[in-house]
PDB file of C-alpha atoms in Angstrom:
ATOM      1  CA  MET A  15      -9.695 -85.642 -97.325  1.00 58.00           C
ATOM      2  CA  LEU A  16     -11.327 -82.423 -96.933  1.00 69.00           C
ATOM      3  CA  SER A  17     -14.997 -81.915 -96.732  1.00 82.00           C
ATOM      4  CA  HIS A  18     -17.265 -79.576 -97.894  1.00 83.00           C
ATOM      5  CA  ASN A  19     -18.626 -78.569 -94.397  1.00 85.00           C
ATOM      6  CA  GLN A  20     -14.805 -78.437 -93.384  1.00 86.00           C
ATOM      7  CA  ILE A  21     -13.718 -76.088 -96.389  1.00 88.00           C
ATOM      8  CA  TRP A  22     -16.507 -73.643 -95.596  1.00 89.00           C
ATOM      9  CA  GLU A  23     -15.937 -73.179 -92.139  1.00 88.00           C
ATOM     10  CA  ALA A  24     -12.394 -72.650 -92.276  1.00 88.00           C
ATOM     11  CA  LEU A  25     -13.581 -69.772 -94.626  1.00 90.00           C
ATOM     12  CA  ASP A  26     -16.389 -68.427 -91.817  1.00 88.00           C
ATOM     13  CA  ARG A  27     -13.598 -68.576 -88.952  1.00 87.00           C
ATOM     14  CA  LEU A  28     -11.475 -66.515 -91.367  1.00 87.00           C
ATOM     15  CA  ALA A  29     -13.982 -64.268 -91.879  1.00 86.00           C
ATOM     16  CA  GLU A  30     -15.006 -64.051 -88.270  1.00 85.00           C
ATOM     17  CA  ARG A  31     -11.276 -63.609 -87.154  1.00 83.00           C
ATOM     18  CA  HIS A  32     -11.450 -60.686 -89.056  1.00 81.00           C
ATOM     19  CA  GLU A  33     -14.603 -59.133 -87.872  1.00 77.00           C
ATOM     20  CA  LEU A  34     -15.872 -59.917 -91.455  1.00 82.00           C
ATOM     21  CA  THR A  35     -19.136 -61.511 -92.708  1.00 83.00           C
ATOM     22  CA  PRO A  36     -18.735 -64.370 -95.539  1.00 84.00           C
ATOM     23  CA  SER A  37     -19.880 -61.289 -98.113  1.00 84.00           C
ATOM     24  CA  GLY A  38     -17.478 -59.138 -96.262  1.00 83.00           C
ATOM     25  CA  LEU A  39     -14.898 -61.561 -96.594  1.00 87.00           C
ATOM     26  CA  ALA A  40     -15.706 -61.997-100.214  1.00 87.00           C
ATOM     27  CA  ARG A  41     -15.665 -58.187-100.618  1.00 85.00           C
ATOM     28  CA  ARG A  42     -11.925 -57.964 -99.818  1.00 87.00           C
ATOM     29  CA  ALA A  43     -10.708 -60.525-101.569  1.00 89.00           C
ATOM     30  CA  GLY A  44     -12.133 -58.633-105.014  1.00 89.00           C
ATOM     31  CA  LEU A  45     -15.205 -61.141-105.281  1.00 88.00           C
ATOM     32  CA  ASP A  46     -18.472 -61.077-106.286  1.00 84.00           C
ATOM     33  CA  PRO A  47     -20.138 -60.096-102.425  1.00 79.00           C
ATOM     34  CA  THR A  48     -22.417 -62.915-102.587  1.00 83.00           C
ATOM     35  CA  SER A  49     -19.420 -65.502-103.597  1.00 86.00           C
ATOM     36  CA  PHE A  50     -19.595 -66.806 -99.813  1.00 87.00           C
ATOM     37  CA  ASN A  51     -23.098 -66.825 -98.876  1.00 85.00           C
ATOM     38  CA  LYS A  52     -24.839 -69.819 -97.562  1.00 80.00           C
ATOM     39  CA  SER A  53     -27.223 -70.108-100.112  1.00 78.00           C
ATOM     40  CA  LYS A  54     -24.519 -70.265-102.964  1.00 78.00           C
ATOM     41  CA  ARG A  55     -23.217 -73.405-101.457  1.00 84.00           C
ATOM     42  CA  LEU A  56     -25.427 -75.378-102.565  1.00 81.00           C
ATOM     43  CA  SER A  57     -26.838 -75.604-106.453  1.00 75.00           C
ATOM     44  CA  ALA A  58     -30.422 -75.727-106.918  1.00 69.00           C
ATOM     45  CA  ASP A  59     -30.871 -79.274-107.168  1.00 73.00           C
ATOM     46  CA  GLY A  60     -28.639 -80.262-104.057  1.00 73.00           C
ATOM     47  CA  ARG A  61     -25.385 -80.622-105.211  1.00 81.00           C
ATOM     48  CA  LEU A  62     -22.520 -79.165-103.352  1.00 85.00           C
ATOM     49  CA  ARG A  63     -20.840 -76.260-104.293  1.00 87.00           C
ATOM     50  CA  TRP A  64     -16.912 -75.657-103.332  1.00 89.00           C
ATOM     51  CA  PRO A  65     -14.774 -72.405-103.347  1.00 89.00           C
ATOM     52  CA  SER A  66     -12.108 -72.777-106.142  1.00 89.00           C
ATOM     53  CA  THR A  67      -8.738 -72.763-105.296  1.00 89.00           C
ATOM     54  CA  GLU A  68      -8.382 -69.167-107.006  1.00 91.00           C
ATOM     55  CA  SER A  69     -11.107 -67.665-104.499  1.00 91.00           C
ATOM     56  CA  ILE A  70      -9.028 -69.550-101.499  1.00 91.00           C
ATOM     57  CA  ALA A  71      -5.907 -68.297-102.694  1.00 91.00           C
ATOM     58  CA  LYS A  72      -7.460 -64.157-103.063  1.00 91.00           C
ATOM     59  CA  VAL A  73      -8.524 -64.822 -99.884  1.00 91.00           C
ATOM     60  CA  LEU A  74      -5.915 -65.657 -97.959  1.00 90.00           C
ATOM     61  CA  ASP A  75      -3.547 -62.449-100.142  1.00 89.00           C
ATOM     62  CA  ALA A  76      -6.651 -60.150 -98.736  1.00 86.00           C
ATOM     63  CA  THR A  77      -6.545 -61.366 -95.161  1.00 86.00           C
ATOM     64  CA  GLY A  78      -2.558 -62.101 -95.042  1.00 86.00           C
ATOM     65  CA  ALA A  79      -3.770 -65.613 -93.719  1.00 85.00           C
ATOM     66  CA  SER A  80      -0.953 -68.511 -94.661  1.00 85.00           C
ATOM     67  CA  MET A  81      -2.431 -71.940 -95.931  1.00 85.00           C
ATOM     68  CA  GLU A  82      -1.265 -73.713 -92.646  1.00 81.00           C
ATOM     69  CA  GLN A  83      -3.302 -70.935 -90.600  1.00 82.00           C
ATOM     70  CA  PHE A  84      -6.598 -71.956 -93.266  1.00 84.00           C
ATOM     71  CA  LEU A  85      -6.110 -75.312 -92.655  1.00 83.00           C
ATOM     72  CA  ALA A  86      -5.870 -75.388 -88.918  1.00 82.00           C
ATOM     73  CA  PHE A  87      -9.465 -73.496 -88.963  1.00 81.00           C
ATOM     74  CA  MET A  88     -10.757 -76.907 -90.037  1.00 77.00           C
ATOM     75  CA  ARG A  89      -9.369 -79.082 -87.057  1.00 66.00           C
ATOM     76  CA  PRO A  90     -12.972 -79.749 -84.934  1.00 56.00           C
ATOM     77  CA  ASP A  91     -11.489 -78.675 -82.393  1.00 51.00           C
ATOM     78  CA  ALA A  92     -10.467 -75.040 -83.606  1.00 50.00           C
ATOM     79  CA  GLY A  93     -13.392 -73.645 -81.089  1.00 49.00           C
ATOM     80  CA  PRO A  94     -14.635 -70.503 -81.242  1.00 47.00           C
ATOM     81  CA  SER A  95     -13.513 -67.251 -83.346  1.00 47.00           C
ATOM     82  CA  GLU A  96     -11.630 -64.321 -81.050  1.00 47.00           C
ATOM     83  CA  GLN A  97     -14.880 -62.012 -82.261  1.00 46.00           C
ATOM     84  CA  GLN A  98     -17.268 -65.090 -81.038  1.00 45.00           C
ATOM     85  CA  ALA A  99     -15.673 -65.631 -77.794  1.00 42.00           C
ATOM     86  CA  ARG A 100     -15.771 -61.721 -77.154  1.00 42.00           C
ATOM     87  CA  GLN A 101     -19.261 -61.336 -77.716  1.00 40.00           C
ATOM     88  CA  GLN A 102     -20.000 -64.442 -75.823  1.00 39.00           C
ATOM     89  CA  GLU A 103     -18.200 -62.647 -72.561  1.00 38.00           C
ATOM     90  CA  ASN A 104     -19.927 -59.529 -73.004  1.00 37.00           C
ATOM     91  CA  ALA A 105     -23.258 -60.414 -74.517  1.00 34.00           C
ATOM     92  CA  PHE A 106     -25.728 -58.147 -73.032  1.00 31.00           C
ATOM     93  CA  GLN A 107     -24.083 -56.309 -70.572  1.00 34.00           C
ATOM     94  CA  PRO A 108     -26.002 -53.428 -69.153  1.00 30.00           C
ATOM     95  CA  GLN A 109     -23.979 -50.224 -71.426  1.00 38.00           C
ATOM     96  CA  GLY A 110     -26.306 -48.063 -73.345  1.00 48.00           C
ATOM     97  CA  GLY A 111     -26.065 -47.150 -77.043  1.00 64.00           C
ATOM     98  CA  SER A 112     -28.004 -46.535 -80.121  1.00 76.00           C
ATOM     99  CA  ILE A 113     -28.196 -49.036 -82.975  1.00 81.00           C
ATOM    100  CA  PRO A 114     -30.153 -48.632 -86.508  1.00 83.00           C
ATOM    101  CA  LEU A 115     -34.140 -48.486 -86.426  1.00 86.00           C
ATOM    102  CA  LEU A 116     -36.286 -49.510 -89.431  1.00 84.00           C
ATOM    103  CA  GLY A 117     -39.815 -50.348 -89.954  1.00 86.00           C
ATOM    104  CA  PHE A 118     -41.192 -53.715 -91.351  1.00 85.00           C
ATOM    105  CA  ALA A 119     -42.741 -52.658 -94.024  1.00 82.00           C
ATOM    106  CA  GLN A 120     -39.925 -50.508 -95.164  1.00 84.00           C
ATOM    107  CA  ALA A 121     -37.331 -53.674 -95.128  1.00 86.00           C
ATOM    108  CA  GLY A 122     -38.421 -55.053 -98.174  1.00 81.00           C
ATOM    109  CA  ALA A 123     -37.556 -52.235-100.276  1.00 79.00           C
ATOM    110  CA  GLY A 124     -33.884 -52.182-101.564  1.00 74.00           C
ATOM    111  CA  GLY A 125     -31.135 -50.251-100.496  1.00 78.00           C
ATOM    112  CA  PHE A 126     -31.373 -51.070 -96.759  1.00 83.00           C
ATOM    113  CA  PHE A 127     -29.289 -54.093 -96.657  1.00 83.00           C
ATOM    114  CA  ASP A 128     -26.091 -55.321 -98.099  1.00 77.00           C
ATOM    115  CA  ASP A 129     -25.495 -58.867 -99.117  1.00 72.00           C
ATOM    116  CA  GLY A 130     -25.139 -60.297 -95.719  1.00 73.00           C
ATOM    117  CA  GLY A 131     -28.172 -58.593 -94.273  1.00 81.00           C
ATOM    118  CA  PHE A 132     -26.349 -56.325 -92.384  1.00 81.00           C
ATOM    119  CA  PRO A 133     -27.688 -52.830 -92.530  1.00 83.00           C
ATOM    120  CA  ALA A 134     -26.403 -50.520 -95.080  1.00 80.00           C
ATOM    121  CA  GLY A 135     -27.651 -47.418 -97.203  1.00 75.00           C
ATOM    122  CA  GLN A 136     -29.821 -44.240 -96.228  1.00 74.00           C
ATOM    123  CA  GLY A 137     -33.013 -43.799 -94.400  1.00 78.00           C
ATOM    124  CA  TRP A 138     -32.485 -45.813 -90.964  1.00 83.00           C
ATOM    125  CA  ASP A 139     -33.498 -44.203 -87.655  1.00 84.00           C
ATOM    126  CA  VAL A 140     -32.084 -45.222 -84.078  1.00 79.00           C
ATOM    127  CA  VAL A 141     -33.033 -46.578 -80.911  1.00 78.00           C
ATOM    128  CA  GLU A 142     -31.087 -47.136 -77.992  1.00 74.00           C
ATOM    129  CA  PHE A 143     -30.432 -50.607 -76.816  1.00 67.00           C
ATOM    130  CA  PRO A 144     -28.705 -51.815 -73.572  1.00 58.00           C
ATOM    131  CA  ALA A 145     -25.771 -53.184 -74.656  1.00 53.00           C
ATOM    132  CA  ALA A 146     -23.153 -51.272 -76.635  1.00 49.00           C
ATOM    133  CA  PRO A 147     -23.155 -51.675 -80.602  1.00 46.00           C
ATOM    134  CA  SER A 148     -19.700 -53.012 -80.641  1.00 46.00           C
ATOM    135  CA  GLN A 149     -20.519 -56.184 -78.437  1.00 50.00           C
ATOM    136  CA  LYS A 150     -23.034 -57.003 -80.867  1.00 57.00           C
ATOM    137  CA  SER A 151     -21.397 -55.678 -84.108  1.00 62.00           C
ATOM    138  CA  GLY A 152     -24.107 -55.411 -87.139  1.00 76.00           C
ATOM    139  CA  VAL A 153     -27.367 -55.610 -84.829  1.00 84.00           C
ATOM    140  CA  TYR A 154     -30.156 -53.673 -85.654  1.00 88.00           C
ATOM    141  CA  ALA A 155     -33.988 -53.109 -84.937  1.00 89.00           C
ATOM    142  CA  LEU A 156     -37.183 -53.166 -86.625  1.00 91.00           C
ATOM    143  CA  GLU A 157     -40.177 -52.224 -85.609  1.00 90.00           C
ATOM    144  CA  VAL A 158     -43.617 -54.467 -86.153  1.00 89.00           C
ATOM    145  CA  GLN A 159     -46.205 -52.420 -88.115  1.00 86.00           C
ATOM    146  CA  GLY A 160     -49.784 -54.266 -88.235  1.00 84.00           C
ATOM    147  CA  GLU A 161     -51.038 -57.142 -86.671  1.00 84.00           C
ATOM    148  CA  SER A 162     -49.957 -59.630 -88.715  1.00 84.00           C
ATOM    149  CA  MET A 163     -47.823 -61.071 -85.584  1.00 87.00           C
ATOM    150  CA  MET A 164     -50.375 -60.884 -83.216  1.00 85.00           C
ATOM    151  CA  PRO A 165     -50.367 -62.287 -80.202  1.00 84.00           C
ATOM    152  CA  LEU A 166     -46.891 -62.242 -79.630  1.00 85.00           C
ATOM    153  CA  TYR A 167     -45.841 -59.157 -81.394  1.00 87.00           C
ATOM    154  CA  ARG A 168     -48.211 -56.005 -81.380  1.00 88.00           C
ATOM    155  CA  ASP A 169     -47.901 -52.688 -83.529  1.00 88.00           C
ATOM    156  CA  GLY A 170     -45.270 -50.636 -82.350  1.00 88.00           C
ATOM    157  CA  ASP A 171     -42.796 -53.222 -80.628  1.00 89.00           C
ATOM    158  CA  VAL A 172     -39.071 -53.264 -81.874  1.00 89.00           C
ATOM    159  CA  LEU A 173     -37.411 -56.640 -82.717  1.00 90.00           C
ATOM    160  CA  ILE A 174     -33.466 -56.262 -82.069  1.00 89.00           C
ATOM    161  CA  VAL A 175     -32.427 -58.798 -84.454  1.00 90.00           C
ATOM    162  CA  GLU A 176     -28.273 -59.966 -85.055  1.00 88.00           C
ATOM    163  CA  PRO A 177     -27.188 -60.877 -88.708  1.00 85.00           C
ATOM    164  CA  GLY A 178     -24.429 -63.525 -88.916  1.00 79.00           C
ATOM    165  CA  ALA A 179     -25.349 -65.324 -86.059  1.00 79.00           C
ATOM    166  CA  GLN A 180     -26.026 -68.913 -85.869  1.00 82.00           C
ATOM    167  CA  VAL A 181     -29.840 -70.119 -86.067  1.00 87.00           C
ATOM    168  CA  ARG A 182     -31.005 -73.178 -84.561  1.00 88.00           C
ATOM    169  CA  ARG A 183     -34.470 -74.837 -84.516  1.00 89.00           C
ATOM    170  CA  ASN A 184     -37.193 -72.760 -82.738  1.00 91.00           C
ATOM    171  CA  ASP A 185     -35.298 -69.720 -82.806  1.00 92.00           C
ATOM    172  CA  ARG A 186     -37.165 -66.755 -83.695  1.00 93.00           C
ATOM    173  CA  VAL A 187     -36.220 -65.275 -87.073  1.00 94.00           C
ATOM    174  CA  VAL A 188     -36.836 -62.736 -89.675  1.00 93.00           C
ATOM    175  CA  VAL A 189     -36.378 -64.006 -93.385  1.00 93.00           C
ATOM    176  CA  ARG A 190     -35.860 -61.420 -96.326  1.00 91.00           C
ATOM    177  CA  THR A 191     -36.730 -63.172 -99.329  1.00 92.00           C
ATOM    178  CA  ASN A 192     -34.916 -62.322-102.753  1.00 89.00           C
ATOM    179  CA  GLU A 193     -38.442 -60.635-104.164  1.00 89.00           C
ATOM    180  CA  GLY A 194     -37.926 -58.378-101.045  1.00 88.00           C
ATOM    181  CA  GLU A 195     -40.593 -59.830 -98.850  1.00 90.00           C
ATOM    182  CA  VAL A 196     -39.642 -59.763 -94.940  1.00 90.00           C
ATOM    183  CA  MET A 197     -41.676 -61.604 -92.105  1.00 90.00           C
ATOM    184  CA  ALA A 198     -41.063 -62.413 -88.691  1.00 92.00           C
ATOM    185  CA  LYS A 199     -41.319 -66.305 -87.644  1.00 93.00           C
ATOM    186  CA  VAL A 200     -40.129 -69.217 -85.723  1.00 94.00           C
ATOM    187  CA  LEU A 201     -37.772 -71.436 -87.865  1.00 94.00           C
ATOM    188  CA  LEU A 202     -39.281 -75.318 -87.568  1.00 93.00           C
ATOM    189  CA  ARG A 203     -36.664 -76.987 -89.448  1.00 92.00           C
ATOM    190  CA  GLN A 204     -33.697 -76.474 -91.909  1.00 89.00           C
ATOM    191  CA  SER A 205     -32.303 -78.962 -94.405  1.00 88.00           C
ATOM    192  CA  PRO A 206     -29.893 -78.312 -97.362  1.00 83.00           C
ATOM    193  CA  ARG A 207     -32.412 -77.211 -99.709  1.00 89.00           C
ATOM    194  CA  SER A 208     -34.868 -75.482 -97.661  1.00 92.00           C
ATOM    195  CA  ILE A 209     -36.755 -74.253 -94.357  1.00 93.00           C
ATOM    196  CA  GLU A 210     -39.841 -74.142 -92.990  1.00 95.00           C
ATOM    197  CA  LEU A 211     -41.425 -71.032 -90.452  1.00 95.00           C
ATOM    198  CA  LEU A 212     -43.970 -71.695 -88.179  1.00 94.00           C
ATOM    199  CA  SER A 213     -46.254 -68.279 -88.158  1.00 92.00           C
ATOM    200  CA  LEU A 214     -46.235 -66.297 -85.073  1.00 89.00           C
ATOM    201  CA  ASN A 215     -49.909 -65.545 -86.015  1.00 88.00           C
ATOM    202  CA  PRO A 216     -52.282 -68.357 -86.253  1.00 87.00           C
ATOM    203  CA  GLU A 217     -54.510 -66.926 -88.730  1.00 88.00           C
ATOM    204  CA  HIS A 218     -51.647 -66.790 -91.064  1.00 89.00           C
ATOM    205  CA  PRO A 219     -50.194 -69.931 -92.769  1.00 91.00           C
ATOM    206  CA  ASN A 220     -46.865 -71.515 -91.957  1.00 94.00           C
ATOM    207  CA  ARG A 221     -44.468 -71.032 -94.725  1.00 94.00           C
ATOM    208  CA  THR A 222     -41.861 -73.572 -96.813  1.00 95.00           C
ATOM    209  CA  LEU A 223     -38.891 -71.715 -98.521  1.00 94.00           C
ATOM    210  CA  GLU A 224     -36.392 -73.028-100.734  1.00 93.00           C
ATOM    211  CA  LEU A 225     -33.104 -71.436 -99.676  1.00 89.00           C
ATOM    212  CA  SER A 226     -32.224 -70.175-103.096  1.00 89.00           C
ATOM    213  CA  ASP A 227     -34.948 -68.271-102.844  1.00 91.00           C
ATOM    214  CA  VAL A 228     -34.223 -66.490 -99.348  1.00 91.00           C
ATOM    215  CA  ASP A 229     -31.687 -63.362 -99.491  1.00 90.00           C
ATOM    216  CA  TRP A 230     -31.151 -63.765 -95.980  1.00 89.00           C
ATOM    217  CA  ILE A 231     -32.048 -64.710 -92.610  1.00 91.00           C
ATOM    218  CA  ALA A 232     -31.402 -63.276 -89.105  1.00 90.00           C
ATOM    219  CA  ARG A 233     -32.255 -64.289 -85.493  1.00 91.00           C
ATOM    220  CA  ILE A 234     -34.189 -62.110 -83.226  1.00 91.00           C
ATOM    221  CA  ILE A 235     -32.527 -61.799 -79.837  1.00 88.00           C
ATOM    222  CA  TRP A 236     -34.614 -59.326 -77.999  1.00 85.00           C
ATOM    223  CA  ALA A 237     -37.793 -57.478 -78.392  1.00 85.00           C
ATOM    224  CA  SER A 238     -38.941 -54.069 -75.895  1.00 77.00           C
ATOM    225  CA  GLN A 239     -42.914 -54.787 -75.624  1.00 59.00           C
TER     226      GLN A 239
END
């Protein structure tokens, strides 16, 4: 019997095989861009949400994948996608490149990110990063403004963020809520319904957010200090 996790993992792997985010895969298939977002995989009351057979059929048609290939992505031994393997091999190679830069204060405004949390729209600056952008697809930089992240990050520090990367317990992350609040925290715990975040500044409270209230969450992979 196919499980809920297997179906969604197969869609994620298919998206990665074509170097797309889940929202990018949905958009290519002519679906609502948020159809495959992780926040949509559970209902507000915790019930499992499954992709429809019609959605899967549209995805297969848009990517040219066969049902056999899709089912193969459900195997536990399917291994990492080609994109993941390439990123692991080339991560942090000493090659120069510029990536988009935005201030934290501006990140909460609309129009700077797509539905998957990737940079979009106008108004971005650029900053040099010691890895070619092609090796970390979608990475961008946020400039710390103010002292709310002291003592770890100071005003003017630049945080490099990788949207779409898997986040784990104790990772430093950037979170954007549906209301446009953007914060940098440490991920303490993630359940099917909520996330618990540790504040970087002891003078600021920790936060617990319902996943339904989270627009996106992305891992901080580097900081210039």
